[in-house]
N, CA, C and O atoms as a DFTB+ gen file, in Angstrom:
752 C
 N C O
     1  1      41.355     393.686     103.042
     2  2      41.420     392.802     103.978
     3  2      39.397     391.965     103.806
     4  3      38.291     392.499     103.721
     5  1      39.913     390.350     103.833
     6  2      39.217     389.978     103.745
     7  2      38.641     389.352     104.915
     8  3      39.524     388.944     105.670
     9  1      36.687     388.993     105.599
    10  2      36.419     388.847     106.602
    11  2      36.733     387.146     106.580
    12  3      36.610     386.287     105.707
    13  1      37.220     387.128     108.055
    14  2      37.357     385.504     108.271
    15  2      36.171     385.406     109.304
    16  3      36.047     386.046     110.349
    17  1      35.292     384.414     108.745
    18  2      34.469     384.304     109.671
    19  2      34.477     383.882     110.966
    20  3      35.636     383.751     111.361
    21  1      33.484     383.559     111.961
    22  2      33.756     382.709     113.287
    23  2      33.683     381.042     112.708
    24  3      32.955     380.407     111.946
    25  1      34.864     380.775     113.536
    26  2      34.826     379.511     113.660
    27  2      36.260     378.834     114.097
    28  3      37.216     379.518     114.463
    29  1      36.283     377.332     114.006
    30  2      37.516     376.771     114.879
    31  2      38.757     376.904     113.539
    32  3      38.432     376.725     112.366
    33  1      39.697     377.127     113.817
    34  2      40.695     377.083     113.118
    35  2      41.997     376.360     113.545
    36  3      42.425     376.722     114.641
    37  1      42.705     375.418     112.901
    38  2      43.509     374.768     113.002
    39  2      44.845     375.337     113.217
    40  3      45.064     376.308     112.493
    41  1      45.960     374.951     114.142
    42  2      46.714     375.624     114.863
    43  2      48.476     375.198     113.772
    44  3      49.628     375.592     113.953
    45  1      47.922     374.335     112.792
    46  2      48.978     373.711     112.335
    47  2      49.959     373.186     113.331
    48  3      51.150     373.499     113.327
    49  1      49.408     372.382     114.171
    50  2      50.461     371.454     114.827
    51  2      51.251     372.141     115.694
    52  3      51.980     371.439     116.394
    53  1      51.325     373.660     115.887
    54  2      52.005     374.116     116.852
    55  2      52.034     374.175     118.232
    56  3      52.949     374.477     118.999
    57  1      50.774     373.804     118.449
    58  2      50.618     373.267     120.085
    59  2      50.236     372.185     120.143
    60  3      49.527     372.009     121.133
    61  1      50.406     371.091     119.360
    62  2      49.915     369.770     119.222
    63  2      49.137     369.404     118.424
    64  3      48.667     370.296     117.717
    65  1      48.720     368.160     118.209
    66  2      48.143     368.022     116.916
    67  2      46.614     368.609     116.942
    68  3      46.036     368.932     115.904
    69  1      45.903     368.733     118.510
    70  2      44.661     368.895     118.428
    71  2      44.382     370.186     118.624
    72  3      43.243     370.502     118.969
    73  1      45.233     371.009     118.465
    74  2      45.119     372.249     118.987
    75  2      44.540     373.554     118.021
    76  3      45.115     374.205     117.149
    77  1      43.418     373.622     118.462
    78  2      43.071     375.017     117.716
    79  2      42.798     376.173     118.155
    80  3      42.632     376.183     119.375
    81  1      42.610     377.806     117.310
    82  2      42.042     378.724     117.964
    83  2      40.105     378.917     117.457
    84  3      39.528     378.523     116.444
    85  1      39.734     379.452     118.311
    86  2      37.888     379.491     118.112
    87  2      37.802     381.029     118.187
    88  3      38.054     381.566     119.266
    89  1      37.431     381.846     117.013
    90  2      36.919     383.159     116.760
    91  2      35.467     382.876     117.160
    92  3      34.937     381.767     117.091
    93  1      34.833     384.100     117.624
    94  2      33.077     384.070     117.719
    95  2      32.932     385.314     117.374
    96  3      32.027     386.014     117.827
    97  1      34.014     385.823     116.337
    98  2      32.909     387.206     115.548
    99  2      34.097     387.354     114.522
   100  3      35.320     387.379     114.663
   101  1      33.164     387.453     113.314
   102  2      34.061     388.118     112.259
   103  2      35.223     389.024     112.333
   104  3      35.013     390.215     112.562
   105  1      36.515     388.559     112.152
   106  2      37.466     389.075     112.080
   107  2      38.398     389.650     110.607
   108  3      39.003     388.842     109.904
   109  1      38.382     391.117     110.315
   110  2      39.180     391.675     109.185
   111  2      40.462     391.020     109.248
   112  3      40.942     390.649     110.319
   113  1      40.991     390.877     108.213
   114  2      41.822     390.101     108.193
   115  2      42.991     390.576     106.779
   116  3      42.581     390.365     105.637
   117  1      44.111     391.072     106.931
   118  2      44.851     391.259     105.657
   119  2      45.605     390.179     105.041
   120  3      46.532     389.522     105.515
   121  1      45.052     390.111     103.912
   122  2      45.759     389.253     102.807
   123  2      46.797     390.116     102.153
   124  3      46.367     391.155     101.651
   125  1      48.241     389.850     102.055
   126  2      48.846     390.199     101.175
   127  2      48.886     389.287     100.093
   128  3      48.922     388.057     100.126
   129  1      48.873     390.142      99.031
   130  2      48.464     389.155      97.626
   131  2      49.612     390.061      96.276
   132  3      49.731     391.284      96.196
   133  1      50.308     389.038      95.376
   134  2      50.749     389.172      94.338
   135  2      50.487     388.549      93.158
   136  3      50.370     387.333      93.308
   137  1      50.346     388.943      92.003
   138  2      49.884     388.049      90.863
   139  2      51.058     387.229      90.635
   140  3      52.219     387.633      90.698
   141  1      50.629     385.897      90.331
   142  2      51.305     384.551      90.057
   143  2      52.011     384.585      88.612
   144  3      52.165     385.662      88.037
   145  1      52.387     383.509      88.108
   146  2      53.038     383.606      86.562
   147  2      51.775     383.695      86.005
   148  3      51.657     384.651      85.240
   149  1      50.627     382.885      86.169
   150  2      49.136     382.775      85.164
   151  2      48.535     384.294      85.297
   152  3      47.787     384.814      84.469
   153  1      48.970     384.847      86.400
   154  2      48.362     386.300      86.470
   155  2      46.902     386.777      87.291
   156  3      46.140     387.738      87.184
   157  1      46.959     385.571      88.152
   158  2      45.990     385.137      89.075
   159  2      46.635     385.739      90.718
   160  3      47.748     385.674      91.240
   161  1      45.496     386.241      91.095
   162  2      46.311     386.878      92.644
   163  2      46.436     385.492      93.343
   164  3      45.711     384.507      93.201
   165  1      47.395     385.634      94.033
   166  2      48.281     384.812      94.941
   167  2      48.340     384.898      96.581
   168  3      49.564     385.034      96.563
   169  1      48.159     384.918      97.410
   170  2      47.928     385.270      98.570
   171  2      49.421     384.819      99.288
   172  3      49.503     383.591      99.326
   173  1      50.549     385.468      99.833
   174  2      51.459     385.833     100.255
   175  2      51.999     385.573     102.159
   176  3      53.003     385.099     102.691
   177  1      50.572     386.242     102.729
   178  2      50.910     386.632     103.903
   179  2      49.787     386.727     104.240
   180  3      49.142     387.058     103.245
   181  1      48.876     386.583     105.463
   182  2      47.495     386.849     106.038
   183  2      48.107     387.176     107.625
   184  3      49.230     386.791     107.952
   185  1      47.336     387.830     108.420
   186  2      47.573     388.331     109.938
   187  2      46.346     387.805     110.608
   188  3      45.972     388.617     111.453
   189  1      45.525     386.673     110.542
   190  2      44.750     386.308     110.946
   191  2      45.567     385.571     112.183
   192  3      46.786     385.460     112.320
   193  1      44.128     384.942     113.335
   194  2      44.967     384.135     114.456
   195  2      45.849     383.283     114.322
   196  3      46.926     383.211     114.915
   197  1      45.386     382.557     113.476
   198  2      46.912     381.404     113.667
   199  2      48.194     381.660     113.274
   200  3      49.175     380.992     113.601
   201  1      48.187     382.918     112.364
   202  2      49.574     383.359     111.828
   203  2      50.386     384.177     113.146
   204  3      51.591     384.108     113.389
   205  1      49.277     385.015     113.954
   206  2      50.118     385.565     114.505
   207  2      50.234     384.584     116.269
   208  3      51.061     384.870     117.135
   209  1      49.207     383.487     116.388
   210  2      49.890     382.559     117.340
   211  2      50.642     382.046     116.983
   212  3      51.405     381.921     117.942
   213  1      51.264     381.340     115.746
   214  2      52.089     380.780     115.496
   215  2      53.271     381.107     115.369
   216  3      54.141     380.249     115.513
   217  1      53.596     382.411     115.074
   218  2      54.671     383.464     115.533
   219  2      54.757     384.109     116.415
   220  3      55.525     385.067     116.338
   221  1      54.062     383.891     117.559
   222  2      54.232     384.201     118.981
   223  2      55.327     382.550     119.407
   224  3      56.455     382.652     119.890
   225  1      54.810     381.485     119.161
   226  2      55.726     380.237     119.310
   227  2      57.138     380.702     118.954
   228  3      58.114     380.840     119.691
   229  1      56.972     380.954     117.354
   230  2      58.432     381.309     117.007
   231  2      59.003     382.363     117.623
   232  3      60.189     382.091     117.807
   233  1      58.775     383.273     117.968
   234  2      59.271     384.484     118.381
   235  2      59.709     384.068     119.819
   236  3      60.644     384.829     120.067
   237  1      59.564     383.451     120.634
   238  2      59.717     382.719     121.849
   239  2      61.244     381.929     121.688
   240  3      62.067     381.716     122.579
   241  1      61.327     381.546     120.108
   242  2      62.040     380.530     120.186
   243  2      63.874     381.215     119.649
   244  3      65.009     380.739     119.665
   245  1      63.263     382.514     119.236
   246  2      64.531     383.291     118.591
   247  2      65.309     383.307     119.565
   248  3      64.750     382.999     120.617
   249  1      66.724     383.617     119.670
   250  2      67.995     383.635     120.172
   251  2      68.596     384.858     119.795
   252  3      68.107     385.226     118.727
   253  1      69.331     385.531     120.161
   254  2      70.281     386.735     119.625
   255  2      71.538     386.467     120.276
   256  3      71.778     385.505     121.006
   257  1      72.260     387.327     119.975
   258  2      71.860     388.840     119.168
   259  2      71.621     388.613     117.886
   260  3      70.454     388.834     117.562
   261  1      72.283     388.271     117.098
   262  2      72.410     388.159     115.326
   263  2      71.041     387.117     115.015
   264  3      70.851     385.911     115.178
   265  1      70.183     388.289     114.463
   266  2      69.072     387.370     113.829
   267  2      68.955     387.777     112.051
   268  3      69.413     388.757     111.463
   269  1      68.304     386.819     111.612
   270  2      68.216     386.993     110.197
   271  2      67.111     386.390     110.049
   272  3      66.765     385.356     110.620
   273  1      66.447     387.088     109.187
   274  2      64.436     386.813     108.978
   275  2      64.626     387.113     107.283
   276  3      65.036     388.061     106.613
   277  1      64.103     385.790     107.009
   278  2      63.882     385.421     105.446
   279  2      62.133     385.939     105.195
   280  3      61.178     385.640     105.912
   281  1      62.130     386.601     104.224
   282  2      60.590     386.997     104.052
   283  2      60.314     388.209     105.125
   284  3      60.315     388.178     106.356
   285  1      60.069     389.321     104.179
   286  2      59.033     390.459     105.034
   287  2      57.555     390.163     105.430
   288  3      56.991     390.442     106.488
   289  1      57.035     389.496     104.270
   290  2      55.754     389.401     104.283
   291  2      54.864     390.829     105.296
   292  3      55.492     391.885     105.376
   293  1      54.014     390.781     105.719
   294  2      53.507     391.611     106.740
   295  2      54.233     392.126     107.672
   296  3      53.802     393.206     108.074
   297  1      55.504     391.625     108.335
   298  2      56.193     392.282     108.993
   299  2      55.883     391.703     110.470
   300  3      56.700     391.890     111.372
   301  1      54.547     390.915     110.718
   302  2      54.370     390.312     111.941
   303  2      55.453     390.030     112.877
   304  3      55.557     390.627     113.949
   305  1      56.433     388.932     112.400
   306  2      57.493     388.666     113.215
   307  2      58.194     389.816     113.829
   308  3      58.596     389.619     114.976
   309  1      58.399     390.845     113.365
   310  2      59.188     392.289     113.636
   311  2      58.176     392.511     114.581
   312  3      58.645     392.488     115.719
   313  1      56.995     392.713     114.547
   314  2      56.341     393.186     115.639
   315  2      56.243     392.688     117.215
   316  3      55.976     393.211     118.297
   317  1      56.558     391.564     116.793
   318  2      56.624     390.258     118.236
   319  2      58.133     390.494     118.620
   320  3      58.535     390.304     119.768
   321  1      58.880     390.885     117.678
   322  2      60.740     391.094     118.091
   323  2      61.138     392.476     118.739
   324  3      62.041     392.612     119.565
   325  1      60.440     393.351     118.309
   326  2      60.673     394.915     118.279
   327  2      61.085     395.224     119.657
   328  3      61.949     396.088     119.808
   329  1      60.481     394.513     120.891
   330  2      61.107     395.340     121.902
   331  2      61.956     394.377     122.856
   332  3      62.332     394.630     124.001
   333  1      62.230     392.880     121.903
   334  2      63.227     392.210     122.623
   335  2      64.721     393.105     122.438
   336  3      65.138     393.551     121.369
   337  1      65.334     393.219     123.675
   338  2      66.707     393.862     124.044
   339  2      67.531     393.221     123.594
   340  3      68.382     393.652     122.816
   341  1      67.419     391.752     124.100
   342  2      68.588     390.739     123.649
   343  2      68.802     390.422     122.607
   344  3      69.551     389.452     122.495
   345  1      68.257     391.077     121.317
   346  2      68.310     391.114     119.793
   347  2      69.155     392.110     119.412
   348  3      68.568     393.176     119.227
   349  1      70.616     392.137     119.185
   350  2      70.877     393.201     118.845
   351  2      70.489     393.890     117.407
   352  3      70.206     395.086     117.340
   353  1      70.502     393.036     116.275
   354  2      70.704     393.342     115.172
   355  2      69.693     392.087     114.624
   356  3      69.746     390.900     114.946
   357  1      68.556     392.898     113.488
   358  2      67.648     392.250     112.724
   359  2      67.809     392.138     111.757
   360  3      67.820     393.324     111.427
   361  1      68.050     391.342     110.453
   362  2      68.518     391.599     109.417
   363  2      67.389     390.911     108.176
   364  3      67.330     389.726     107.847
   365  1      66.655     391.917     107.703
   366  2      65.581     391.087     106.886
   367  2      65.684     391.312     105.473
   368  3      65.702     392.431     104.958
   369  1      65.785     389.675     104.552
   370  2      65.880     390.349     103.038
   371  2      64.709     389.577     102.426
   372  3      64.334     388.414     102.571
   373  1      64.268     390.567     101.717
   374  2      62.859     390.602     100.868
   375  2      63.161     390.779      99.691
   376  3      63.929     391.641      99.264
   377  1      62.422     389.758      98.921
   378  2      62.857     389.806      97.102
   379  2      61.845     390.813      96.430
   380  3      62.044     391.142      95.260
   381  1      60.916     391.244      97.032
   382  2      60.114     391.516      96.224
   383  2      59.891     393.216      96.558
   384  3      59.278     393.475      97.594
   385  1      60.175     393.891      96.056
   386  2      60.403     395.259      96.229
   387  2      58.589     395.989      96.441
   388  3      58.364     396.903      97.235
   389  1      57.588     395.400      95.632
   390  2      56.419     395.874      96.027
   391  2      56.098     395.639      97.433
   392  3      55.382     396.440      98.034
   393  1      56.588     394.571      98.017
   394  2      56.190     394.100      99.269
   395  2      56.667     395.278     100.301
   396  3      55.994     395.828     101.172
   397  1      57.730     395.448     100.018
   398  2      58.747     396.058     100.835
   399  2      57.749     397.746     100.645
   400  3      57.563     398.150     101.793
   401  1      57.521     398.107     100.273
   402  2      56.885     399.614      99.431
   403  2      55.505     399.363     100.146
   404  3      55.020     400.336     100.723
   405  1      54.809     398.160     100.178
   406  2      53.278     398.112     101.105
   407  2      53.717     398.114     102.430
   408  3      53.103     398.957     103.085
   409  1      54.743     397.344     103.229
   410  2      54.864     396.640     104.179
   411  2      55.583     397.948     105.095
   412  3      54.971     398.398     106.063
   413  1      56.496     398.325     104.822
   414  2      57.845     399.124     105.362
   415  2      56.972     400.230     106.050
   416  3      56.837     400.155     107.271
   417  1      56.277     401.408     105.258
   418  2      55.831     402.399     105.605
   419  2      54.563     402.330     106.765
   420  3      54.268     403.287     107.481
   421  1      53.958     401.152     106.795
   422  2      52.855     400.700     107.923
   423  2      53.292     400.108     109.261
   424  3      52.574     399.762     110.199
   425  1      54.892     400.055     109.127
   426  2      55.566     399.432     110.267
   427  2      56.101     400.737     111.023
   428  3      56.616     400.499     112.116
   429  1      56.063     402.087     110.622
   430  2      56.641     402.658     111.142
   431  2      57.528     402.646     111.556
   432  3      58.414     402.205     110.824
   433  1      57.972     403.121     113.048
   434  2      59.386     403.349     113.632
   435  2      60.250     401.982     114.010
   436  3      61.430     401.851     114.334
   437  1      59.250     401.082     113.849
   438  2      59.946     399.676     114.372
   439  2      61.606     398.933     113.254
   440  3      62.430     398.071     113.559
   441  1      61.470     399.704     112.105
   442  2      62.242     399.694     111.149
   443  2      62.977     400.890     110.895
   444  3      62.622     401.737     110.075
   445  1      63.897     400.951     111.528
   446  2      64.843     402.602     111.787
   447  2      66.470     402.003     111.195
   448  3      67.491     402.640     111.455
   449  1      66.491     401.063     110.605
   450  2      67.842     401.016     109.850
   451  2      68.938     400.934     110.514
   452  3      69.992     401.165     109.922
   453  1      68.947     400.442     112.470
   454  2      70.126     400.204     112.959
   455  2      70.101     398.959     113.402
   456  3      71.023     398.165     113.217
   457  1      68.831     398.649     114.143
   458  2      68.462     397.830     114.834
   459  2      67.616     396.396     113.717
   460  3      67.754     395.177     113.617
   461  1      67.023     397.128     113.270
   462  2      66.379     396.391     112.279
   463  2      66.101     397.161     110.767
   464  3      65.627     398.244     110.425
   465  1      66.719     395.871     110.012
   466  2      67.290     396.513     108.654
   467  2      66.502     395.847     107.568
   468  3      66.726     394.648     107.401
   469  1      65.594     396.446     106.784
   470  2      65.385     395.301     105.605
   471  2      65.901     395.346     104.247
   472  3      65.728     396.420     103.673
   473  1      66.481     394.448     103.617
   474  2      67.154     394.489     102.429
   475  2      66.559     394.063     101.340
   476  3      66.031     392.971     101.550
   477  1      66.379     394.531     100.025
   478  2      66.036     393.769      99.280
   479  2      66.797     393.131      98.319
   480  3      67.703     393.589      97.623
   481  1      66.284     391.934      98.364
   482  2      67.319     391.068      97.602
   483  2      66.870     389.153      97.887
   484  3      65.902     388.755      98.534
   485  1      67.447     388.671      97.495
   486  2      67.252     386.861      97.553
   487  2      67.881     386.232      99.110
   488  3      69.000     386.200      99.622
   489  1      66.714     385.841      99.460
   490  2      67.379     385.264     101.214
   491  2      68.718     383.773     100.837
   492  3      69.672     383.383     101.511
   493  1      68.327     383.436      99.866
   494  2      69.413     382.284      99.623
   495  2      70.706     382.849      99.307
   496  3      71.688     382.537      99.981
   497  1      70.801     383.796      98.168
   498  2      72.092     384.755      98.376
   499  2      72.500     385.215      99.253
   500  3      73.721     385.344      99.163
   501  1      71.940     385.696     100.468
   502  2      72.006     386.566     101.735
   503  2      72.668     385.621     102.047
   504  3      73.862     385.807     102.284
   505  1      72.055     384.195     102.153
   506  2      72.980     383.560     103.570
   507  2      74.126     382.693     103.355
   508  3      74.844     382.297     104.273
   509  1      74.364     382.264     101.530
   510  2      75.480     381.764     100.937
   511  2      76.454     381.820     101.883
   512  3      76.094     382.706     102.657
   513  1      77.508     381.356     102.257
   514  2      78.710     381.539     102.578
   515  2      79.503     382.924     102.624
   516  3      79.897     383.618     103.562
   517  1      79.569     383.032     101.412
   518  2      80.401     384.045     101.208
   519  2      79.678     385.329     101.039
   520  3      80.166     386.351     100.556
   521  1      78.220     385.153     101.572
   522  2      77.208     386.147     101.589
   523  2      77.567     387.042     102.725
   524  3      77.474     388.266     102.622
   525  1      78.060     386.319     104.034
   526  2      77.716     387.039     105.200
   527  2      78.398     387.233     106.612
   528  3      79.570     386.981     106.889
   529  1      77.463     387.712     107.407
   530  2      77.835     387.366     109.223
   531  2      77.177     386.120     109.548
   532  3      76.394     385.458     108.867
   533  1      77.554     385.953     110.506
   534  2      77.174     384.743     111.686
   535  2      76.115     385.433     112.300
   536  3      76.055     386.574     112.758
   537  1      75.154     384.373     112.210
   538  2      73.504     385.012     113.159
   539  2      73.567     383.572     113.917
   540  3      74.214     382.545     113.710
   541  1      72.513     383.995     114.976
   542  2      72.373     383.194     115.712
   543  2      71.373     382.331     115.744
   544  3      71.450     381.217     116.263
   545  1      70.099     382.930     115.035
   546  2      69.260     382.376     114.705
   547  2      68.978     382.673     112.905
   548  3      69.673     383.447     112.246
   549  1      68.078     382.050     112.474
   550  2      67.946     382.491     111.109
   551  2      66.065     381.831     110.625
   552  3      65.756     380.795     110.037
   553  1      65.398     382.661     111.035
   554  2      64.248     382.391     110.974
   555  2      63.463     382.769     109.215
   556  3      63.292     383.906     108.774
   557  1      63.114     381.500     108.512
   558  2      62.750     381.437     107.056
   559  2      61.460     381.331     107.374
   560  3      60.905     380.556     108.153
   561  1      60.900     382.449     106.487
   562  2      59.015     382.553     106.226
   563  2      58.989     382.734     105.020
   564  3      58.477     383.749     104.548
   565  1      59.577     381.715     104.215
   566  2      59.608     381.973     102.506
   567  2      58.661     380.833     101.400
   568  3      58.692     380.670     100.180
   569  1      57.939     380.257     102.391
   570  2      57.045     379.106     101.875
   571  2      55.616     379.516     101.358
   572  3      54.913     380.083     102.196
   573  1      55.082     379.321     100.120
   574  2      53.726     379.441      99.501
   575  2      53.050     378.085      99.396
   576  3      53.660     377.017      99.343
   577  1      51.839     378.219      99.372
   578  2      51.376     377.083      98.484
   579  2      50.828     375.953      99.795
   580  3      50.920     376.103     101.014
   581  1      50.188     374.699      98.929
   582  2      49.979     373.670      99.993
   583  2      50.826     373.086     100.772
   584  3      51.680     372.422     100.183
   585  1      50.877     373.109     101.889
   586  2      51.807     372.678     102.679
   587  2      52.717     370.997     102.515
   588  3      53.921     370.888     102.743
   589  1      51.991     370.056     102.166
   590  2      52.684     369.135     101.990
   591  2      53.676     368.993     100.527
   592  3      54.658     368.266     100.384
   593  1      53.125     369.843      99.624
   594  2      53.793     370.271      98.471
   595  2      55.172     370.843      98.680
   596  3      56.007     370.803      97.776
   597  1      55.411     371.350      99.802
   598  2      56.146     372.180     100.056
   599  2      57.845     371.574     101.023
   600  3      58.941     372.099     101.220
   601  1      57.440     370.725     101.256
   602  2      58.155     369.662     102.303
   603  2      59.298     369.344     101.314
   604  3      60.281     370.016     101.627
   605  1      59.514     368.618     100.308
   606  2      60.854     368.525      99.956
   607  2      61.585     369.706      99.680
   608  3      62.816     369.689      99.716
   609  1      61.005     370.637      99.431
   610  2      61.662     371.817      99.188
   611  2      62.072     372.585     100.329
   612  3      63.122     373.228     100.295
   613  1      61.181     372.564     101.532
   614  2      62.094     373.017     102.675
   615  2      63.257     371.913     103.385
   616  3      64.162     372.163     104.181
   617  1      62.902     370.783     102.844
   618  2      63.718     369.848     103.770
   619  2      65.358     370.070     102.894
   620  3      66.469     369.840     103.372
   621  1      65.089     370.491     101.750
   622  2      66.505     370.817     100.302
   623  2      67.041     371.912     101.249
   624  3      68.169     371.860     101.740
   625  1      66.080     372.994     101.492
   626  2      66.740     374.544     101.714
   627  2      67.368     374.377     103.309
   628  3      68.558     374.543     103.578
   629  1      66.425     374.052     104.190
   630  2      67.221     373.634     105.177
   631  2      68.338     373.218     105.546
   632  3      68.991     373.774     106.429
   633  1      68.736     372.112     104.878
   634  2      70.174     371.241     104.646
   635  2      71.040     372.402     104.164
   636  3      71.951     373.037     104.696
   637  1      70.574     372.447     103.235
   638  2      71.484     373.630     102.628
   639  2      72.009     374.771     103.750
   640  3      73.207     375.001     103.916
   641  1      70.908     375.472     104.519
   642  2      71.347     376.552     105.087
   643  2      72.225     375.901     106.106
   644  3      73.403     376.205     106.299
   645  1      71.368     374.730     106.913
   646  2      72.465     374.330     108.092
   647  2      74.169     373.926     107.517
   648  3      75.165     374.072     108.225
   649  1      74.179     373.560     106.522
   650  2      75.926     373.386     105.537
   651  2      76.360     374.610     105.575
   652  3      77.581     374.609     105.728
   653  1      75.760     376.030     105.481
   654  2      76.513     377.257     105.432
   655  2      76.350     377.950     106.712
   656  3      77.072     378.939     106.833
   657  1      75.482     377.640     107.824
   658  2      75.261     378.204     109.461
   659  2      75.330     376.994     110.254
   660  3      74.227     376.872     110.788
   661  1      76.011     376.143     110.553
   662  2      75.643     375.027     111.254
   663  2      75.515     375.223     112.599
   664  3      74.975     374.396     113.333
   665  1      76.147     376.648     113.112
   666  2      75.901     377.081     114.526
   667  2      74.242     377.758     114.643
   668  3      73.573     377.843     115.673
   669  1      74.001     378.025     113.784
   670  2      72.764     379.091     113.962
   671  2      71.421     378.275     114.477
   672  3      71.461     377.105     114.096
   673  1      70.417     378.550     115.133
   674  2      69.231     377.720     115.514
   675  2      68.644     378.287     114.086
   676  3      68.634     379.493     113.843
   677  1      68.101     377.185     113.065
   678  2      67.323     377.236     111.809
   679  2      65.733     376.837     112.210
   680  3      65.273     375.753     112.569
   681  1      65.006     378.283     111.987
   682  2      63.375     377.726     112.480
   683  2      62.726     378.371     111.267
   684  3      63.074     379.478     110.855
   685  1      61.744     377.617     110.695
   686  2      60.989     377.224     109.518
   687  2      59.872     377.174     109.719
   688  3      59.365     376.131     110.132
   689  1      58.896     378.685     109.407
   690  2      57.674     378.980     109.843
   691  2      56.805     377.626     109.385
   692  3      57.065     377.074     108.316
   693  1      56.179     377.331     109.915
   694  2      55.340     376.047     109.918
   695  2      55.925     374.629     109.510
   696  3      55.380     373.541     109.325
   697  1      57.547     375.156     109.426
   698  2      58.194     373.725     109.240
   699  2      59.092     373.319     110.124
   700  3      59.959     372.493     109.840
   701  1      58.944     373.956     111.474
   702  2      60.101     373.597     112.412
   703  2      60.514     372.232     113.034
   704  3      61.664     371.796     113.092
   705  1      59.554     371.725     113.419
   706  2      59.324     370.447     114.062
   707  2      59.674     369.085     112.849
   708  3      60.030     367.976     113.248
   709  1      59.512     369.384     111.478
   710  2      60.236     368.500     110.628
   711  2      61.530     369.058     110.141
   712  3      62.502     368.338     109.909
   713  1      61.525     370.429     109.980
   714  2      63.253     370.602     109.993
   715  2      64.105     369.925     111.223
   716  3      65.234     369.434     111.234
   717  1      63.117     370.092     112.262
   718  2      64.129     369.505     113.312
   719  2      64.444     368.074     113.549
   720  3      65.502     367.586     113.945
   721  1      63.155     367.402     113.183
   722  2      63.413     366.235     112.815
   723  2      64.293     365.668     112.254
   724  3      64.880     364.698     112.731
   725  1      64.561     366.246     111.006
   726  2      65.444     365.747     109.661
   727  2      66.930     366.018     110.218
   728  3      67.927     365.455     109.765
   729  1      66.942     367.133     111.455
   730  2      68.059     367.525     111.621
   731  2      68.726     366.610     112.496
   732  3      69.932     366.729     112.710
   733  1      68.091     365.780     112.977
   734  2      68.129     364.908     114.198
   735  2      68.310     363.776     113.460
   736  3      68.967     362.959     114.105
   737  1      67.914     363.272     112.061
   738  2      67.897     362.103     111.516
   739  2      66.824     360.890     111.835
   740  3      66.924     359.663     111.824
   741  1      65.765     361.795     112.118
   742  2      64.575     360.866     112.504
   743  2      63.518     361.216     111.604
   744  3      62.430     360.714     111.888
   745  1      63.564     362.027     110.482
   746  2      62.891     362.362     109.910
   747  2      61.958     360.960     109.234
   748  3      62.722     360.065     108.871
   749  1      60.528     360.654     109.026
   750  2      59.985     359.361     108.794
   751  2      59.114     359.993     107.553
   752  3      58.366     359.272     106.893
């Protein structure tokens, strides 16, 4: 846990271009980290106010009854979805077994193997056409690194997933507006 000092933090455009969250005291923030190819620690997910507020926006957009979540992280989206009775099945695919070992025990009873299931694997393989069932919503939280550098990869992957699951709502954490504009053919 790393202290997040008081201050004003941008909400990444989720509530419009000028929206911020302001904290008045230091908040302990969990940083889920793993070593990268160079052996340096890299943060995969945090539970700061920006992420909690951002995920609330996405949780409201998720429709069921069948939901796919790519990337477990700290399980924040599952905490927000657990009480939604309209969601009959939530399938989470996480590629890193260490993330699963760290996160799942902390989530207690919300991952029960019946309604919420976490599977170790590659999200892209799980979503491939021969890979599976129909989903009403596909929520992807797989992106790491500077946002601008990820845009081409996000657009490419979103187009691929839309080709496989054209009827599903596709939500890409931090990138849904961009992905929606691409789908509508108005990406500039």
